[in-house]
Amino acid sequence: KPQDQYPPFRFGTVPNGSTERNIRSNYPEMHSHMVKYNQKGVEDALNSLKTGKLDAFIYDAAVLNYMAGKDEGCKLVTIGSGKVFATTGYGIALQKESRWKRPIDLALLQFLADGDTQKLQTVWLTGICRNEKKEVMSSKLDIDNMAGVFYMLLVAMGLSLLVFAWEHLLYWKLRHSVRKSERLDFLLAISR
């Protein structure tokens, strides 16, 4: 809980916007703590961050990435690698049964598939500070991330099969010679 920290974690947003509404409806306890740190606007919030009056500012990711990229002195950073925790997105309004719906849908899908949105973000939203950002990257565990563990498991299984085969061969070869010398106990001790 932010209020349990000492000194308390100071974060806010711009009041009466979609960000505040989202936090108020989904995280009421968090909202009640942050109300006293809310800012009049984005510029005020960024100045409060730079002067230490605010520890964090929650707002639209595209705006924050743009402002952090254009910040003189590069004193601001956004966290989360561009991932957002509450997506509202943007939409295009059309008349019902519009003849433009399908062409616009297809154009937007092609735009996303070609990576044009990423190119636009790189060109327009990332400013002079892009090279100075240091972020910790995280990703979900999937088969690509876990491949090394599976390879090690396969190697261990292969080695154990080799040791098993070696012990078995050793037992079969020494069994006849040990029977002649009546030292079967010695052989049993080795195989265990």
PDB file of N, CA and C in Angstrom, residues 93-184:
ATOM      1  N   ALA A  93     -15.001   6.633 -35.473  1.00  0.00           N
ATOM      2  CA  ALA A  93     -16.461   6.567 -35.534  1.00  0.00           C
ATOM      3  C   ALA A  93     -16.916   6.687 -36.984  1.00  0.00           C
ATOM      4  N   LEU A  94     -17.822   5.819 -37.366  1.00  0.00           N
ATOM      5  CA  LEU A  94     -18.410   5.827 -38.705  1.00  0.00           C
ATOM      6  C   LEU A  94     -19.924   5.694 -38.570  1.00  0.00           C
ATOM      7  N   GLN A  95     -20.619   6.062 -39.622  1.00  0.00           N
ATOM      8  CA  GLN A  95     -22.055   5.829 -39.630  1.00  0.00           C
ATOM      9  C   GLN A  95     -22.301   4.331 -39.726  1.00  0.00           C
ATOM     10  N   LYS A  96     -23.404   3.899 -39.151  1.00  0.00           N
ATOM     11  CA  LYS A  96     -23.754   2.486 -39.226  1.00  0.00           C
ATOM     12  C   LYS A  96     -23.925   2.094 -40.694  1.00  0.00           C
ATOM     13  N   GLU A  97     -23.444   0.896 -41.045  1.00  0.00           N
ATOM     14  CA  GLU A  97     -23.507   0.389 -42.417  1.00  0.00           C
ATOM     15  C   GLU A  97     -22.692   1.240 -43.393  1.00  0.00           C
ATOM     16  N   SER A  98     -21.671   1.926 -42.910  1.00  0.00           N
ATOM     17  CA  SER A  98     -20.844   2.764 -43.781  1.00  0.00           C
ATOM     18  C   SER A  98     -20.056   1.906 -44.763  1.00  0.00           C
ATOM     19  N   ARG A  99     -19.920   2.402 -45.985  1.00  0.00           N
ATOM     20  CA  ARG A  99     -19.143   1.681 -46.992  1.00  0.00           C
ATOM     21  C   ARG A  99     -17.652   1.753 -46.690  1.00  0.00           C
ATOM     22  N   TRP A 100     -17.235   2.599 -45.760  1.00  0.00           N
ATOM     23  CA  TRP A 100     -15.823   2.775 -45.417  1.00  0.00           C
ATOM     24  C   TRP A 100     -15.347   1.798 -44.351  1.00  0.00           C
ATOM     25  N   LYS A 101     -16.270   1.105 -43.694  1.00  0.00           N
ATOM     26  CA  LYS A 101     -15.873   0.244 -42.574  1.00  0.00           C
ATOM     27  C   LYS A 101     -14.856  -0.819 -42.987  1.00  0.00           C
ATOM     28  N   ARG A 102     -15.169  -1.589 -43.990  1.00  0.00           N
ATOM     29  CA  ARG A 102     -14.257  -2.672 -44.411  1.00  0.00           C
ATOM     30  C   ARG A 102     -12.920  -2.135 -44.921  1.00  0.00           C
ATOM     31  N   PRO A 103     -12.892  -1.128 -45.809  1.00  0.00           N
ATOM     32  CA  PRO A 103     -11.584  -0.620 -46.256  1.00  0.00           C
ATOM     33  C   PRO A 103     -10.736  -0.059 -45.112  1.00  0.00           C
ATOM     34  N   ILE A 104     -11.379   0.611 -44.159  1.00  0.00           N
ATOM     35  CA  ILE A 104     -10.620   1.159 -43.025  1.00  0.00           C
ATOM     36  C   ILE A 104     -10.124   0.033 -42.132  1.00  0.00           C
ATOM     37  N   ASP A 105     -10.976  -0.965 -41.875  1.00  0.00           N
ATOM     38  CA  ASP A 105     -10.540  -2.128 -41.091  1.00  0.00           C
ATOM     39  C   ASP A 105      -9.319  -2.788 -41.718  1.00  0.00           C
ATOM     40  N   LEU A 106      -9.396  -3.024 -43.022  1.00  0.00           N
ATOM     41  CA  LEU A 106      -8.283  -3.679 -43.721  1.00  0.00           C
ATOM     42  C   LEU A 106      -7.024  -2.820 -43.704  1.00  0.00           C
ATOM     43  N   ALA A 107      -7.190  -1.519 -43.896  1.00  0.00           N
ATOM     44  CA  ALA A 107      -6.028  -0.621 -43.880  1.00  0.00           C
ATOM     45  C   ALA A 107      -5.381  -0.593 -42.498  1.00  0.00           C
ATOM     46  N   LEU A 108      -6.199  -0.558 -41.449  1.00  0.00           N
ATOM     47  CA  LEU A 108      -5.646  -0.552 -40.086  1.00  0.00           C
ATOM     48  C   LEU A 108      -4.938  -1.862 -39.769  1.00  0.00           C
ATOM     49  N   LEU A 109      -5.537  -2.973 -40.166  1.00  0.00           N
ATOM     50  CA  LEU A 109      -4.892  -4.267 -39.934  1.00  0.00           C
ATOM     51  C   LEU A 109      -3.563  -4.364 -40.679  1.00  0.00           C
ATOM     52  N   GLN A 110      -3.536  -3.873 -41.917  1.00  0.00           N
ATOM     53  CA  GLN A 110      -2.290  -3.878 -42.687  1.00  0.00           C
ATOM     54  C   GLN A 110      -1.255  -2.964 -42.037  1.00  0.00           C
ATOM     55  N   PHE A 111      -1.721  -1.827 -41.547  1.00  0.00           N
ATOM     56  CA  PHE A 111      -0.863  -0.854 -40.866  1.00  0.00           C
ATOM     57  C   PHE A 111      -0.202  -1.486 -39.639  1.00  0.00           C
ATOM     58  N   LEU A 112      -0.984  -2.233 -38.871  1.00  0.00           N
ATOM     59  CA  LEU A 112      -0.451  -2.915 -37.687  1.00  0.00           C
ATOM     60  C   LEU A 112       0.477  -4.059 -38.075  1.00  0.00           C
ATOM     61  N   ALA A 113       0.088  -4.829 -39.087  1.00  0.00           N
ATOM     62  CA  ALA A 113       0.884  -5.992 -39.496  1.00  0.00           C
ATOM     63  C   ALA A 113       2.240  -5.586 -40.058  1.00  0.00           C
ATOM     64  N   ASP A 114       2.296  -4.464 -40.759  1.00  0.00           N
ATOM     65  CA  ASP A 114       3.555  -4.003 -41.356  1.00  0.00           C
ATOM     66  C   ASP A 114       4.493  -3.370 -40.338  1.00  0.00           C
ATOM     67  N   GLY A 115       4.009  -3.156 -39.122  1.00  0.00           N
ATOM     68  CA  GLY A 115       4.847  -2.526 -38.104  1.00  0.00           C
ATOM     69  C   GLY A 115       4.917  -1.018 -38.245  1.00  0.00           C
ATOM     70  N   ASP A 116       3.986  -0.450 -39.009  1.00  0.00           N
ATOM     71  CA  ASP A 116       4.010   0.997 -39.215  1.00  0.00           C
ATOM     72  C   ASP A 116       3.730   1.769 -37.934  1.00  0.00           C
ATOM     73  N   THR A 117       2.921   1.202 -37.041  1.00  0.00           N
ATOM     74  CA  THR A 117       2.667   1.909 -35.782  1.00  0.00           C
ATOM     75  C   THR A 117       3.946   2.015 -34.963  1.00  0.00           C
ATOM     76  N   GLN A 118       4.753   0.969 -34.962  1.00  0.00           N
ATOM     77  CA  GLN A 118       6.027   1.009 -34.240  1.00  0.00           C
ATOM     78  C   GLN A 118       6.972   2.025 -34.876  1.00  0.00           C
ATOM     79  N   LYS A 119       6.982   2.076 -36.214  1.00  0.00           N
ATOM     80  CA  LYS A 119       7.833   3.053 -36.904  1.00  0.00           C
ATOM     81  C   LYS A 119       7.406   4.474 -36.561  1.00  0.00           C
ATOM     82  N   LEU A 120       6.091   4.722 -36.557  1.00  0.00           N
ATOM     83  CA  LEU A 120       5.604   6.059 -36.203  1.00  0.00           C
ATOM     84  C   LEU A 120       5.977   6.425 -34.774  1.00  0.00           C
ATOM     85  N   GLN A 121       5.850   5.468 -33.879  1.00  0.00           N
ATOM     86  CA  GLN A 121       6.213   5.745 -32.493  1.00  0.00           C
ATOM     87  C   GLN A 121       7.690   6.078 -32.386  1.00  0.00           C
ATOM     88  N   THR A 122       8.520   5.346 -33.105  1.00  0.00           N
ATOM     89  CA  THR A 122       9.955   5.600 -33.059  1.00  0.00           C
ATOM     90  C   THR A 122      10.282   6.980 -33.599  1.00  0.00           C
ATOM     91  N   VAL A 123       9.650   7.366 -34.704  1.00  0.00           N
ATOM     92  CA  VAL A 123       9.961   8.644 -35.341  1.00  0.00           C
ATOM     93  C   VAL A 123       9.368   9.823 -34.585  1.00  0.00           C
ATOM     94  N   TRP A 124       8.108   9.705 -34.153  1.00  0.00           N
ATOM     95  CA  TRP A 124       7.411  10.862 -33.612  1.00  0.00           C
ATOM     96  C   TRP A 124       7.359  10.923 -32.091  1.00  0.00           C
ATOM     97  N   LEU A 125       7.258   9.796 -31.439  1.00  0.00           N
ATOM     98  CA  LEU A 125       7.076   9.834 -29.989  1.00  0.00           C
ATOM     99  C   LEU A 125       8.373   9.708 -29.210  1.00  0.00           C
ATOM    100  N   THR A 126       9.389   9.110 -29.792  1.00  0.00           N
ATOM    101  CA  THR A 126      10.650   8.962 -29.083  1.00  0.00           C
ATOM    102  C   THR A 126      11.528  10.134 -29.472  1.00  0.00           C
ATOM    103  N   GLY A 127      11.923  10.899 -28.508  1.00  0.00           N
ATOM    104  CA  GLY A 127      12.714  12.097 -28.792  1.00  0.00           C
ATOM    105  C   GLY A 127      14.192  11.869 -28.592  1.00  0.00           C
ATOM    106  N   ILE A 128      14.856  12.910 -28.139  1.00  0.00           N
ATOM    107  CA  ILE A 128      16.312  12.877 -27.988  1.00  0.00           C
ATOM    108  C   ILE A 128      16.769  11.952 -26.879  1.00  0.00           C
ATOM    109  N   CYS A 129      15.891  11.565 -26.003  1.00  0.00           N
ATOM    110  CA  CYS A 129      16.283  10.767 -24.833  1.00  0.00           C
ATOM    111  C   CYS A 129      16.241   9.269 -25.086  1.00  0.00           C
ATOM    112  N   ARG A 130      15.928   8.825 -26.284  1.00  0.00           N
ATOM    113  CA  ARG A 130      15.725   7.392 -26.513  1.00  0.00           C
ATOM    114  C   ARG A 130      16.955   6.562 -26.212  1.00  0.00           C
ATOM    115  N   ASN A 131      18.154   7.077 -26.447  1.00  0.00           N
ATOM    116  CA  ASN A 131      19.365   6.295 -26.220  1.00  0.00           C
ATOM    117  C   ASN A 131      19.777   6.271 -24.758  1.00  0.00           C
ATOM    118  N   GLU A 132      19.244   7.184 -23.978  1.00  0.00           N
ATOM    119  CA  GLU A 132      19.654   7.260 -22.583  1.00  0.00           C
ATOM    120  C   GLU A 132      18.731   6.490 -21.656  1.00  0.00           C
ATOM    121  N   LYS A 133      17.643   5.963 -22.178  1.00  0.00           N
ATOM    122  CA  LYS A 133      16.725   5.191 -21.338  1.00  0.00           C
ATOM    123  C   LYS A 133      17.358   3.874 -20.963  1.00  0.00           C
ATOM    124  N   LYS A 134      17.250   3.541 -19.694  1.00  0.00           N
ATOM    125  CA  LYS A 134      17.699   2.238 -19.226  1.00  0.00           C
ATOM    126  C   LYS A 134      16.505   1.585 -18.577  1.00  0.00           C
ATOM    127  N   GLU A 135      16.048   0.511 -19.179  1.00  0.00           N
ATOM    128  CA  GLU A 135      14.866  -0.167 -18.668  1.00  0.00           C
ATOM    129  C   GLU A 135      15.180  -1.613 -18.366  1.00  0.00           C
ATOM    130  N   VAL A 136      14.463  -2.145 -17.434  1.00  0.00           N
ATOM    131  CA  VAL A 136      14.548  -3.566 -17.138  1.00  0.00           C
ATOM    132  C   VAL A 136      13.455  -4.244 -17.944  1.00  0.00           C
ATOM    133  N   MET A 137      13.860  -5.187 -18.754  1.00  0.00           N
ATOM    134  CA  MET A 137      12.897  -5.872 -19.607  1.00  0.00           C
ATOM    135  C   MET A 137      12.437  -7.157 -18.917  1.00  0.00           C
ATOM    136  N   SER A 138      11.207  -7.456 -19.093  1.00  0.00           N
ATOM    137  CA  SER A 138      10.697  -8.726 -18.595  1.00  0.00           C
ATOM    138  C   SER A 138       9.774  -9.296 -19.656  1.00  0.00           C
ATOM    139  N   SER A 139       9.652 -10.575 -19.644  1.00  0.00           N
ATOM    140  CA  SER A 139       8.749 -11.215 -20.593  1.00  0.00           C
ATOM    141  C   SER A 139       8.190 -12.466 -19.942  1.00  0.00           C
ATOM    142  N   LYS A 140       7.054 -12.884 -20.447  1.00  0.00           N
ATOM    143  CA  LYS A 140       6.438 -14.078 -19.876  1.00  0.00           C
ATOM    144  C   LYS A 140       7.265 -15.303 -20.238  1.00  0.00           C
ATOM    145  N   LEU A 141       7.195 -16.291 -19.389  1.00  0.00           N
ATOM    146  CA  LEU A 141       7.930 -17.523 -19.643  1.00  0.00           C
ATOM    147  C   LEU A 141       7.190 -18.342 -20.686  1.00  0.00           C
ATOM    148  N   ASP A 142       7.842 -18.578 -21.792  1.00  0.00           N
ATOM    149  CA  ASP A 142       7.277 -19.431 -22.822  1.00  0.00           C
ATOM    150  C   ASP A 142       8.338 -20.438 -23.243  1.00  0.00           C
ATOM    151  N   ILE A 143       8.072 -21.205 -24.262  1.00  0.00           N
ATOM    152  CA  ILE A 143       8.972 -22.291 -24.663  1.00  0.00           C
ATOM    153  C   ILE A 143      10.332 -21.751 -25.093  1.00  0.00           C
ATOM    154  N   ASP A 144      10.364 -20.561 -25.715  1.00  0.00           N
ATOM    155  CA  ASP A 144      11.645 -19.989 -26.132  1.00  0.00           C
ATOM    156  C   ASP A 144      12.524 -19.652 -24.930  1.00  0.00           C
ATOM    157  N   ASN A 145      11.913 -19.119 -23.881  1.00  0.00           N
ATOM    158  CA  ASN A 145      12.677 -18.748 -22.693  1.00  0.00           C
ATOM    159  C   ASN A 145      13.095 -19.958 -21.869  1.00  0.00           C
ATOM    160  N   MET A 146      12.353 -21.044 -21.983  1.00  0.00           N
ATOM    161  CA  MET A 146      12.624 -22.226 -21.172  1.00  0.00           C
ATOM    162  C   MET A 146      13.397 -23.303 -21.930  1.00  0.00           C
ATOM    163  N   ALA A 147      13.794 -23.052 -23.159  1.00  0.00           N
ATOM    164  CA  ALA A 147      14.453 -24.070 -23.987  1.00  0.00           C
ATOM    165  C   ALA A 147      15.719 -24.594 -23.317  1.00  0.00           C
ATOM    166  N   GLY A 148      16.493 -23.725 -22.678  1.00  0.00           N
ATOM    167  CA  GLY A 148      17.725 -24.154 -22.013  1.00  0.00           C
ATOM    168  C   GLY A 148      17.472 -25.188 -20.935  1.00  0.00           C
ATOM    169  N   VAL A 149      16.394 -25.016 -20.200  1.00  0.00           N
ATOM    170  CA  VAL A 149      16.056 -25.970 -19.144  1.00  0.00           C
ATOM    171  C   VAL A 149      15.742 -27.333 -19.755  1.00  0.00           C
ATOM    172  N   PHE A 150      14.996 -27.343 -20.853  1.00  0.00           N
ATOM    173  CA  PHE A 150      14.665 -28.603 -21.508  1.00  0.00           C
ATOM    174  C   PHE A 150      15.912 -29.271 -22.083  1.00  0.00           C
ATOM    175  N   TYR A 151      16.825 -28.483 -22.648  1.00  0.00           N
ATOM    176  CA  TYR A 151      18.071 -29.056 -23.170  1.00  0.00           C
ATOM    177  C   TYR A 151      18.880 -29.701 -22.048  1.00  0.00           C
ATOM    178  N   MET A 152      18.970 -29.016 -20.907  1.00  0.00           N
ATOM    179  CA  MET A 152      19.703 -29.579 -19.766  1.00  0.00           C
ATOM    180  C   MET A 152      19.044 -30.868 -19.283  1.00  0.00           C
ATOM    181  N   LEU A 153      17.721 -30.892 -19.270  1.00  0.00           N
ATOM    182  CA  LEU A 153      16.997 -32.092 -18.858  1.00  0.00           C
ATOM    183  C   LEU A 153      17.287 -33.250 -19.813  1.00  0.00           C
ATOM    184  N   LEU A 154      17.290 -32.977 -21.108  1.00  0.00           N
ATOM    185  CA  LEU A 154      17.596 -34.025 -22.088  1.00  0.00           C
ATOM    186  C   LEU A 154      19.020 -34.536 -21.931  1.00  0.00           C
ATOM    187  N   VAL A 155      19.977 -33.635 -21.698  1.00  0.00           N
ATOM    188  CA  VAL A 155      21.371 -34.051 -21.501  1.00  0.00           C
ATOM    189  C   VAL A 155      21.487 -34.916 -20.249  1.00  0.00           C
ATOM    190  N   ALA A 156      20.826 -34.504 -19.165  1.00  0.00           N
ATOM    191  CA  ALA A 156      20.870 -35.283 -17.922  1.00  0.00           C
ATOM    192  C   ALA A 156      20.248 -36.667 -18.121  1.00  0.00           C
ATOM    193  N   MET A 157      19.146 -36.724 -18.865  1.00  0.00           N
ATOM    194  CA  MET A 157      18.527 -38.027 -19.128  1.00  0.00           C
ATOM    195  C   MET A 157      19.457 -38.901 -19.967  1.00  0.00           C
ATOM    196  N   GLY A 158      20.106 -38.315 -20.953  1.00  0.00           N
ATOM    197  CA  GLY A 158      21.044 -39.066 -21.787  1.00  0.00           C
ATOM    198  C   GLY A 158      22.214 -39.591 -20.983  1.00  0.00           C
ATOM    199  N   LEU A 159      22.773 -38.741 -20.113  1.00  0.00           N
ATOM    200  CA  LEU A 159      23.889 -39.182 -19.270  1.00  0.00           C
ATOM    201  C   LEU A 159      23.465 -40.290 -18.319  1.00  0.00           C
ATOM    202  N   SER A 160      22.275 -40.168 -17.760  1.00  0.00           N
ATOM    203  CA  SER A 160      21.820 -41.218 -16.839  1.00  0.00           C
ATOM    204  C   SER A 160      21.613 -42.539 -17.581  1.00  0.00           C
ATOM    205  N   LEU A 161      21.137 -42.482 -18.817  1.00  0.00           N
ATOM    206  CA  LEU A 161      21.000 -43.710 -19.610  1.00  0.00           C
ATOM    207  C   LEU A 161      22.363 -44.321 -19.917  1.00  0.00           C
ATOM    208  N   LEU A 162      23.360 -43.484 -20.207  1.00  0.00           N
ATOM    209  CA  LEU A 162      24.713 -43.989 -20.452  1.00  0.00           C
ATOM    210  C   LEU A 162      25.290 -44.660 -19.206  1.00  0.00           C
ATOM    211  N   VAL A 163      25.109 -44.032 -18.049  1.00  0.00           N
ATOM    212  CA  VAL A 163      25.605 -44.623 -16.798  1.00  0.00           C
ATOM    213  C   VAL A 163      24.883 -45.935 -16.521  1.00  0.00           C
ATOM    214  N   PHE A 164      23.574 -45.960 -16.755  1.00  0.00           N
ATOM    215  CA  PHE A 164      22.808 -47.188 -16.558  1.00  0.00           C
ATOM    216  C   PHE A 164      23.328 -48.302 -17.468  1.00  0.00           C
ATOM    217  N   ALA A 165      23.547 -47.978 -18.745  1.00  0.00           N
ATOM    218  CA  ALA A 165      24.053 -48.982 -19.696  1.00  0.00           C
ATOM    219  C   ALA A 165      25.448 -49.449 -19.291  1.00  0.00           C
ATOM    220  N   TRP A 166      26.298 -48.539 -18.851  1.00  0.00           N
ATOM    221  CA  TRP A 166      27.658 -48.901 -18.423  1.00  0.00           C
ATOM    222  C   TRP A 166      27.608 -49.832 -17.215  1.00  0.00           C
ATOM    223  N   GLU A 167      26.766 -49.507 -16.233  1.00  0.00           N
ATOM    224  CA  GLU A 167      26.621 -50.369 -15.050  1.00  0.00           C
ATOM    225  C   GLU A 167      26.103 -51.752 -15.440  1.00  0.00           C
ATOM    226  N   HIS A 168      25.155 -51.781 -16.338  1.00  0.00           N
ATOM    227  CA  HIS A 168      24.584 -53.051 -16.777  1.00  0.00           C
ATOM    228  C   HIS A 168      25.636 -53.916 -17.477  1.00  0.00           C
ATOM    229  N   LEU A 169      26.400 -53.307 -18.373  1.00  0.00           N
ATOM    230  CA  LEU A 169      27.465 -54.041 -19.059  1.00  0.00           C
ATOM    231  C   LEU A 169      28.525 -54.518 -18.073  1.00  0.00           C
ATOM    232  N   LEU A 170      28.884 -53.659 -17.151  1.00  0.00           N
ATOM    233  CA  LEU A 170      29.878 -54.021 -16.140  1.00  0.00           C
ATOM    234  C   LEU A 170      29.382 -55.208 -15.316  1.00  0.00           C
ATOM    235  N   TYR A 171      28.113 -55.160 -14.941  1.00  0.00           N
ATOM    236  CA  TYR A 171      27.538 -56.259 -14.165  1.00  0.00           C
ATOM    237  C   TYR A 171      27.599 -57.567 -14.949  1.00  0.00           C
ATOM    238  N   TRP A 172      27.183 -57.552 -16.218  1.00  0.00           N
ATOM    239  CA  TRP A 172      27.170 -58.774 -17.018  1.00  0.00           C
ATOM    240  C   TRP A 172      28.581 -59.304 -17.275  1.00  0.00           C
ATOM    241  N   LYS A 173      29.546 -58.415 -17.457  1.00  0.00           N
ATOM    242  CA  LYS A 173      30.920 -58.870 -17.703  1.00  0.00           C
ATOM    243  C   LYS A 173      31.574 -59.403 -16.432  1.00  0.00           C
ATOM    244  N   LEU A 174      31.355 -58.728 -15.312  1.00  0.00           N
ATOM    245  CA  LEU A 174      32.007 -59.131 -14.068  1.00  0.00           C
ATOM    246  C   LEU A 174      31.279 -60.267 -13.359  1.00  0.00           C
ATOM    247  N   ARG A 175      30.044 -60.496 -13.709  1.00  0.00           N
ATOM    248  CA  ARG A 175      29.243 -61.509 -13.037  1.00  0.00           C
ATOM    249  C   ARG A 175      29.887 -62.892 -13.141  1.00  0.00           C
ATOM    250  N   HIS A 176      30.335 -63.234 -14.319  1.00  0.00           N
ATOM    251  CA  HIS A 176      30.939 -64.557 -14.504  1.00  0.00           C
ATOM    252  C   HIS A 176      32.273 -64.659 -13.769  1.00  0.00           C
ATOM    253  N   SER A 177      33.071 -63.638 -13.816  1.00  0.00           N
ATOM    254  CA  SER A 177      34.373 -63.711 -13.137  1.00  0.00           C
ATOM    255  C   SER A 177      34.227 -63.659 -11.622  1.00  0.00           C
ATOM    256  N   VAL A 178      33.221 -62.964 -11.117  1.00  0.00           N
ATOM    257  CA  VAL A 178      33.010 -62.888  -9.675  1.00  0.00           C
ATOM    258  C   VAL A 178      32.440 -64.195  -9.157  1.00  0.00           C
ATOM    259  N   ARG A 179      31.597 -64.863  -9.932  1.00  0.00           N
ATOM    260  CA  ARG A 179      31.053 -66.158  -9.512  1.00  0.00           C
ATOM    261  C   ARG A 179      32.173 -67.171  -9.323  1.00  0.00           C
ATOM    262  N   LYS A 180      33.147 -67.089 -10.218  1.00  0.00           N
ATOM    263  CA  LYS A 180      34.268 -68.017 -10.090  1.00  0.00           C
ATOM    264  C   LYS A 180      35.077 -67.723  -8.832  1.00  0.00           C
ATOM    265  N   SER A 181      35.190 -66.460  -8.490  1.00  0.00           N
ATOM    266  CA  SER A 181      35.978 -66.119  -7.299  1.00  0.00           C
ATOM    267  C   SER A 181      35.113 -65.997  -6.053  1.00  0.00           C
ATOM    268  N   GLU A 182      33.822 -66.213  -6.207  1.00  0.00           N
ATOM    269  CA  GLU A 182      32.854 -66.190  -5.109  1.00  0.00           C
ATOM    270  C   GLU A 182      32.849 -64.853  -4.364  1.00  0.00           C
ATOM    271  N   ARG A 183      32.908 -63.775  -5.102  1.00  0.00           N
ATOM    272  CA  ARG A 183      32.836 -62.453  -4.490  1.00  0.00           C
ATOM    273  C   ARG A 183      31.607 -61.705  -5.015  1.00  0.00           C
ATOM    274  N   LEU A 184      30.491 -62.319  -4.957  1.00  0.00           N
ATOM    275  CA  LEU A 184      29.262 -61.717  -5.463  1.00  0.00           C
ATOM    276  C   LEU A 184      28.855 -60.499  -4.630  1.00  0.00           C
TER     277      LEU A 184
END
